[in-house]
GROMACS .gro file of C-alpha atoms in nm:
model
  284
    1UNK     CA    1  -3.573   7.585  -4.128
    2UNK     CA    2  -3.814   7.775  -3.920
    3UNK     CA    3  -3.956   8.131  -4.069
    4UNK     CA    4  -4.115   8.347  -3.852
    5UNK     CA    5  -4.346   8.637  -3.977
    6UNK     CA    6  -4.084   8.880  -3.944
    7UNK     CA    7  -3.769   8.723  -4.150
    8UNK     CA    8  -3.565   8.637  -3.894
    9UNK     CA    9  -3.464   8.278  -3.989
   10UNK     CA   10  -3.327   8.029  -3.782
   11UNK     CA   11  -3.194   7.647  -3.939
   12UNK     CA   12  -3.246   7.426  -3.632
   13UNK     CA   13  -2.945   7.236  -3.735
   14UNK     CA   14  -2.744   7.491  -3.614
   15UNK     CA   15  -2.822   7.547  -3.245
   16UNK     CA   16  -2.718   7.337  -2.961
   17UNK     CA   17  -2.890   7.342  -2.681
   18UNK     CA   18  -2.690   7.324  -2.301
   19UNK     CA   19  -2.858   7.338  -2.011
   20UNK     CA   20  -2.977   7.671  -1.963
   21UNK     CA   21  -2.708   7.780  -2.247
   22UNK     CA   22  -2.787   7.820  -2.638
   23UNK     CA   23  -2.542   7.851  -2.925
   24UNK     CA   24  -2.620   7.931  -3.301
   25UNK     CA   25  -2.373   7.877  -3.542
   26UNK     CA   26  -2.413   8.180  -3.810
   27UNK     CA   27  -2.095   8.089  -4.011
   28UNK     CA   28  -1.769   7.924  -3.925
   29UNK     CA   29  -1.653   8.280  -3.740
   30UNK     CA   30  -2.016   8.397  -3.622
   31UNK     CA   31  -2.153   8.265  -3.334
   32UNK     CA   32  -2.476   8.368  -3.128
   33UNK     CA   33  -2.410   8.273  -2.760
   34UNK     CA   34  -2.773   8.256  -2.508
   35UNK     CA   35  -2.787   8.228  -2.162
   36UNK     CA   36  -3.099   8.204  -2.000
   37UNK     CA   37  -3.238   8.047  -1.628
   38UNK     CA   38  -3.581   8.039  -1.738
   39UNK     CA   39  -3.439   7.900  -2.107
   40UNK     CA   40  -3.620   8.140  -2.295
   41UNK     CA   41  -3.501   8.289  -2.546
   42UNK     CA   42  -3.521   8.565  -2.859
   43UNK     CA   43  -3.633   8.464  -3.198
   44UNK     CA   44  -3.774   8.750  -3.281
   45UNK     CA   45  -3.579   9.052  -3.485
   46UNK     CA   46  -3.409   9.320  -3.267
   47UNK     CA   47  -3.313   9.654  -3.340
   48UNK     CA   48  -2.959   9.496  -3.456
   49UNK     CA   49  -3.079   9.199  -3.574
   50UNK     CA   50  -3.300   9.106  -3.898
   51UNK     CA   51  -3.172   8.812  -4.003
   52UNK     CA   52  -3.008   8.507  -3.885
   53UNK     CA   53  -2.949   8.351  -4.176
   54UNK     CA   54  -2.583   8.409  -4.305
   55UNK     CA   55  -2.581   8.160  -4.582
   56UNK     CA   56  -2.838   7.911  -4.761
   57UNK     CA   57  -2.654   7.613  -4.673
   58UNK     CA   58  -2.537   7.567  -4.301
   59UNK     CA   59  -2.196   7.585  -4.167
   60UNK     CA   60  -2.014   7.281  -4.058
   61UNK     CA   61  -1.921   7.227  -3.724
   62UNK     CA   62  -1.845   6.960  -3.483
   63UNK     CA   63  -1.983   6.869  -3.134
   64UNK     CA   64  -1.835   6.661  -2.885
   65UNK     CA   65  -1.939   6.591  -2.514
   66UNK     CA   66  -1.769   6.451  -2.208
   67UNK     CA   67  -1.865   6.451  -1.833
   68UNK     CA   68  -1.767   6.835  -1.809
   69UNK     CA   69  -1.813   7.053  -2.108
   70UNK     CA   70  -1.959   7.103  -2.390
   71UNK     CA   71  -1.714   7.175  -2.723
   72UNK     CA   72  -1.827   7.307  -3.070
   73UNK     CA   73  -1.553   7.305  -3.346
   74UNK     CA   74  -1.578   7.507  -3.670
   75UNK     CA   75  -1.264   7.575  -3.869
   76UNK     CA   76  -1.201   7.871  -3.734
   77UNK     CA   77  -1.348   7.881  -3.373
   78UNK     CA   78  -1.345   7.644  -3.092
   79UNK     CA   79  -1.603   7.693  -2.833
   80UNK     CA   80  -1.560   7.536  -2.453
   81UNK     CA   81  -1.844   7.561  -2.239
   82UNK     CA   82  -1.888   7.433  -1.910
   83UNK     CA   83  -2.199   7.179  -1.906
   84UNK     CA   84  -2.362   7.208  -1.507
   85UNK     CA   85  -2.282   7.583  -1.517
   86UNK     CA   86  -2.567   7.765  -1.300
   87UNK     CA   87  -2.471   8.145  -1.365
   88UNK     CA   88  -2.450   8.347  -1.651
   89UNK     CA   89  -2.166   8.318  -1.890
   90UNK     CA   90  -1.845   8.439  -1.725
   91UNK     CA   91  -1.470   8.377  -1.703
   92UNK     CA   92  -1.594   8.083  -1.512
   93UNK     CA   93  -1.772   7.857  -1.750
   94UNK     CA   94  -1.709   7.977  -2.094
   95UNK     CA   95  -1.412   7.962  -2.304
   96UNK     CA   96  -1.382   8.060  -2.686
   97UNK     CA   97  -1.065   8.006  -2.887
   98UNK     CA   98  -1.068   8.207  -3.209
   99UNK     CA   99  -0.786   8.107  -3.519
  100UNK     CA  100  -0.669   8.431  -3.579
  101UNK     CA  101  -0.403   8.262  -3.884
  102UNK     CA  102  -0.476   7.974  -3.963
  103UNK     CA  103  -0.163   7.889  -4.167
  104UNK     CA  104   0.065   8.030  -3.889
  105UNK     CA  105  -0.160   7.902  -3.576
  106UNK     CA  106  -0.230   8.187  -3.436
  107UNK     CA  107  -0.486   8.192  -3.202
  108UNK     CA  108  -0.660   8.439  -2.929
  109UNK     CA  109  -0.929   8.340  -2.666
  110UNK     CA  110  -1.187   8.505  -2.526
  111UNK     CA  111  -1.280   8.407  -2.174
  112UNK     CA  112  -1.583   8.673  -2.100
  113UNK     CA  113  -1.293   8.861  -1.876
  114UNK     CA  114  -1.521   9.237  -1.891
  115UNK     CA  115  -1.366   9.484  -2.102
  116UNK     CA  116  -1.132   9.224  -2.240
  117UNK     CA  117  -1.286   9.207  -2.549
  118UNK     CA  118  -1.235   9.622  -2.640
  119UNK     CA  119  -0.886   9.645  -2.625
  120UNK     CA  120  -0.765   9.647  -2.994
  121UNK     CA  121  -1.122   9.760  -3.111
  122UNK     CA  122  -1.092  10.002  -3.438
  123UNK     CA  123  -1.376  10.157  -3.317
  124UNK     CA  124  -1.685  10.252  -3.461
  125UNK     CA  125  -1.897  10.564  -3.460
  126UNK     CA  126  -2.116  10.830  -3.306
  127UNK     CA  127  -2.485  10.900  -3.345
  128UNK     CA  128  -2.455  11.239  -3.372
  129UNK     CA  129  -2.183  11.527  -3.361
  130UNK     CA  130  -2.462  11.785  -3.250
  131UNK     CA  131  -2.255  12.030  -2.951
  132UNK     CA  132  -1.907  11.891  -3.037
  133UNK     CA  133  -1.687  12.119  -3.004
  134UNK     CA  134  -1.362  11.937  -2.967
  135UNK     CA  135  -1.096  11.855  -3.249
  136UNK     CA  136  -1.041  11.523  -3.154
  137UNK     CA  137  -1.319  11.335  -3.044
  138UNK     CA  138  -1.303  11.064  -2.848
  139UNK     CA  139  -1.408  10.775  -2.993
  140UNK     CA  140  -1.297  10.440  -2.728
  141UNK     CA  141  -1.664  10.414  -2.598
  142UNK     CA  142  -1.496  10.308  -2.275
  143UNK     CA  143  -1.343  10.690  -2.206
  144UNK     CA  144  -1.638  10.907  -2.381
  145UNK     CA  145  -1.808  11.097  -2.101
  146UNK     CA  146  -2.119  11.207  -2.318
  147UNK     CA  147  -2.375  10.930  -2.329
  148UNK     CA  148  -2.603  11.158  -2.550
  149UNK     CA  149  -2.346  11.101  -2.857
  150UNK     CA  150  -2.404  10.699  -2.862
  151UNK     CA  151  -2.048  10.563  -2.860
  152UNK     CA  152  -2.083  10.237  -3.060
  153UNK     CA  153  -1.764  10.033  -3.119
  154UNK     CA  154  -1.684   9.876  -3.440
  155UNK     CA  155  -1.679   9.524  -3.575
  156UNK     CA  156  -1.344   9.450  -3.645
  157UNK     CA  157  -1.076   9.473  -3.409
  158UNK     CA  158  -0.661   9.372  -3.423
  159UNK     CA  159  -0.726   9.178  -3.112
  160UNK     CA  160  -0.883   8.922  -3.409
  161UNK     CA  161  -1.241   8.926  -3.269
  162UNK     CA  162  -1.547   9.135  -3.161
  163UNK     CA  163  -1.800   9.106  -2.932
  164UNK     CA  164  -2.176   9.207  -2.997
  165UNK     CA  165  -2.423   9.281  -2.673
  166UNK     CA  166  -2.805   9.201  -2.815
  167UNK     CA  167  -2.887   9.140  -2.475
  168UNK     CA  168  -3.240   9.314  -2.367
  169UNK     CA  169  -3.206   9.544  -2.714
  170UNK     CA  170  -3.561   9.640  -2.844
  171UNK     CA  171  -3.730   9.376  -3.025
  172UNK     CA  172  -4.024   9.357  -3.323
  173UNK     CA  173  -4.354   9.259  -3.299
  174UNK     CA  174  -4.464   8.973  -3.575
  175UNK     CA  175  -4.693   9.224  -3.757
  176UNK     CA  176  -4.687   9.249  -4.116
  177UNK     CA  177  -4.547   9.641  -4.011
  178UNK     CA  178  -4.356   9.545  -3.729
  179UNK     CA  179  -4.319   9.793  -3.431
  180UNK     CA  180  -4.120   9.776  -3.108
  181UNK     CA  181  -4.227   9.591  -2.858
  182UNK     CA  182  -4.221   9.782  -2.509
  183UNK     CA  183  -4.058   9.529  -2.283
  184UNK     CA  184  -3.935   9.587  -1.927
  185UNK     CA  185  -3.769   9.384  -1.708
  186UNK     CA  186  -3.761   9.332  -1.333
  187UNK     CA  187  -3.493   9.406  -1.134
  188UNK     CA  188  -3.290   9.092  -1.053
  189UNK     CA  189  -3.261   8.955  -0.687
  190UNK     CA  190  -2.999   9.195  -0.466
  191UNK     CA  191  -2.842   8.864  -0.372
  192UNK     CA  192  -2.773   8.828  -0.746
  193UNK     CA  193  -2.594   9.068  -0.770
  194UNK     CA  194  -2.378   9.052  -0.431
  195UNK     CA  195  -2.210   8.712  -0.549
  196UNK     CA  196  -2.052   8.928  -0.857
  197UNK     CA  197  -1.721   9.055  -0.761
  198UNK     CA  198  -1.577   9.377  -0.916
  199UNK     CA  199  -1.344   9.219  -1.117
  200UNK     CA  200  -1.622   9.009  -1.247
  201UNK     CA  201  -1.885   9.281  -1.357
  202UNK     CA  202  -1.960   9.340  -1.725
  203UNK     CA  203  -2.090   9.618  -1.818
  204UNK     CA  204  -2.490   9.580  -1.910
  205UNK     CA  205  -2.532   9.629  -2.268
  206UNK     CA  206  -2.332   9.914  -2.218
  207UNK     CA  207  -1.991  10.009  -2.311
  208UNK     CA  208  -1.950  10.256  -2.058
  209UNK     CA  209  -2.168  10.287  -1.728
  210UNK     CA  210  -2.339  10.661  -1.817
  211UNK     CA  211  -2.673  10.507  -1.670
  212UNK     CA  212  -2.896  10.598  -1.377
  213UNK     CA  213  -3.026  10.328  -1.167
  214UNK     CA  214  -3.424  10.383  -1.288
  215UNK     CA  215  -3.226  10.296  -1.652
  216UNK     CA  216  -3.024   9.986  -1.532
  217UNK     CA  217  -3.286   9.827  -1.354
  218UNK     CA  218  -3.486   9.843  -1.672
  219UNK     CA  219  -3.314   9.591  -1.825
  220UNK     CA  220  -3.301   9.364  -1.553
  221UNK     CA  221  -2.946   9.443  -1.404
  222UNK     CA  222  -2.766   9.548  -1.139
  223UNK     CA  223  -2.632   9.838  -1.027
  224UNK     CA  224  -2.434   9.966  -0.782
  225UNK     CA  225  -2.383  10.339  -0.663
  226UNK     CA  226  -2.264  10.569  -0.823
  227UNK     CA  227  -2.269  10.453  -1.195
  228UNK     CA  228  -2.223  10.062  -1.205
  229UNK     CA  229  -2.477   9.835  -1.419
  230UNK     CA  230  -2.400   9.484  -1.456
  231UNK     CA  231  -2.514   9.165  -1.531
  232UNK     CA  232  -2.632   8.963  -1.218
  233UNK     CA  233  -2.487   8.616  -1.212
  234UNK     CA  234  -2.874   8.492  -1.347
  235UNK     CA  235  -2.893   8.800  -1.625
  236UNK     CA  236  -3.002   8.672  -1.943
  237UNK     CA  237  -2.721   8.743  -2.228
  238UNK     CA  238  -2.764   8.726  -2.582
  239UNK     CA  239  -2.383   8.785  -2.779
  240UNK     CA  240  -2.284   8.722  -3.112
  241UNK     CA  241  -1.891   8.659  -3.181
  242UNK     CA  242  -1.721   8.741  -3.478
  243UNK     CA  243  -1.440   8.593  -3.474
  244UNK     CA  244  -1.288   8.655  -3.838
  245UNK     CA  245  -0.926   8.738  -3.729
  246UNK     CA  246  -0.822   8.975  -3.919
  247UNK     CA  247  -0.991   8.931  -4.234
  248UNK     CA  248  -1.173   9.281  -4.239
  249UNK     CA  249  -1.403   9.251  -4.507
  250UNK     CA  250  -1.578   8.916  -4.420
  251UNK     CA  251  -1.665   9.047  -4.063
  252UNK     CA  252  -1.806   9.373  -4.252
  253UNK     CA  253  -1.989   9.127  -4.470
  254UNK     CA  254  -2.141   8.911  -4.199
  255UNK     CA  255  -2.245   9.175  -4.003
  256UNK     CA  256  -2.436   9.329  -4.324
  257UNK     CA  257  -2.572   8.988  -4.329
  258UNK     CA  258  -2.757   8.978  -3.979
  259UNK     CA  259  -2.838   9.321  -3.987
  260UNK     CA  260  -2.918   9.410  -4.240
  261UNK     CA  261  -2.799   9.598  -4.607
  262UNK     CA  262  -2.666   9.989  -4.523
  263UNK     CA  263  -2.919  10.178  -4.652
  264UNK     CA  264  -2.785  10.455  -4.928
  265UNK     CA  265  -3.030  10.773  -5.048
  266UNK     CA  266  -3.052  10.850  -5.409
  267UNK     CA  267  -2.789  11.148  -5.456
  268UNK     CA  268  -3.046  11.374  -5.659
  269UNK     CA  269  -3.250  11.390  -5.303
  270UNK     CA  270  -2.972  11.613  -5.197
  271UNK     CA  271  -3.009  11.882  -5.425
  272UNK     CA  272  -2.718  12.078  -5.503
  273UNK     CA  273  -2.379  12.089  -5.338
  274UNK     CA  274  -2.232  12.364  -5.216
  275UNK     CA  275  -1.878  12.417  -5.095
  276UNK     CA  276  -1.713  12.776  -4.969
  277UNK     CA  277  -1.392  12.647  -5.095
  278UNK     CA  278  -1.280  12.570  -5.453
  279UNK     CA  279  -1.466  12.387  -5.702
  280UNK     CA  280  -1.425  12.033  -5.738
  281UNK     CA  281  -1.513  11.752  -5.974
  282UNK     CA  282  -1.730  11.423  -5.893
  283UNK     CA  283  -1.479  11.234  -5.881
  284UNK     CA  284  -1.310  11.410  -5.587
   0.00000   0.00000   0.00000
């Protein structure tokens, strides 16, 4: 087990290295999926991220190779991956089959098709409600037209699997106070960019595209007038996979796991309640 000076722990036992490709095996549904042309890649915490250690004794798993792909086996996900892929993880090269029931063999797969993996998303939240004035907010990231409320979709879904986007997210120094490190990126070769066709662009990090160009080039992606900011076919991705069917509470649990506890204040910091409308009891 390697510890770093900022918690995030990693059991070497656990990754698999593939070419320019790395995969982490958090837990039998969890998976961390790298790709990288230079092969570097994040150890460090993120602003999602402070821990990579789900459980104290690590998952089982099976890996096979032929002349073609790679294949990783828990019991409840099988992972495909193509082994001389050259681009970034698309439709192309990567294939993950997820056992949504295991007793009735039902299965989904998720084939990086963009947007695919939203549909069925119970959704998640929004930073703030400051100048909402509507009834019904709208909470699919996907049709929100106000990037200043900071759609974020959930972690469960009835498709039977979620995808997290770590990719480029702000990461911690190894102080013993960590702060954010200020990376930027370069933008990536125009010809990278060209060989991506529309129906192959995934949005950058982003669930919607409500990003200027100065933005999208930032994190080292392309993007194409007016609003589009995708990966390049070299971007560097970093995605975790929960892939807990529909088994609600584990997923809840293993994200709590990687990023941390959820943070409660003490109720008496609050002072006193007040209500305009009638009285009610605690245990309302």
């Amino acid at each position: 087990v390697t510890v770093t000076e900022n918690l995030v722990l990693l059991t070497s036992a656990s990754i698999i290295y593939e070419s320019q490709a790395r995969f982490t095996i958090l837990s039998a549904q969890l998976i961390r999926l790298e790709w990288s042309s230079t092969k570097e890649f994040v150890d460090e915490k993120t602003w999602l991220v402070q821990s990579r250690q789900i459980q104290s004794i690590p998952p089982s798993f099976i890996v096979t190779r032929n002349d073609t792909h790679l294949r990783i086996d828990t019991s409840f996900v099988t992972l495909e991956y193509l082994r001389n892929a050259t681009t970034t993880f698309s439709q192309h090269n990567i294939r993950i089959t997820i056992r949504v029931n295991v007793v009735k063999e039902e299965t989904v797969v998720w084939n990086a098709i963009p947007g695919e993996e939203y549909d069925g998303n119970l959704f998640g939240t929004l930073r703030t409600l400051n100048g909402s004035r509507d009834s019904k907010l709208e909470l699919d990231c996907r049709n929100q037209p106000r990037d200043d409320l900071h759609c974020t979709y959930g972690v469960i879904s009835r498709r039977g699997y979620v995808l997290i986007d770590d990719t480029h997210r702000p990461q911690f120094d190894d102080f013993r106070w960590p702060w954010i490190i200020n990376k930027q990126y370069s933008p990536p070769d125009p010809s990278h960019c060209q060989i991506v066709s529309i129906e192959e662009r995934r949005n950058c990090g982003l669930t919607n595209n409500n990003i200027n160009q100065y933005e999208c080039e930032l994190r080292g992606c392309c993007f194409i007038y007016p609003s589009s900011c995708f990966y390049s076919s070299q971007s560097q991705q970093d995605l975790n996979l929960f892939g807990h069917g529909h088994v609600y509470s584990q997923a809840l649990f293993e994200f709590t796991r990687i990023a941390g506890s959820i943070p409660l204040p003490p109720r008496y910091i609050f002072g006193i309640f007040f209500s305009r409308y009638w009285a009610y009891a605690e245990y309302e």
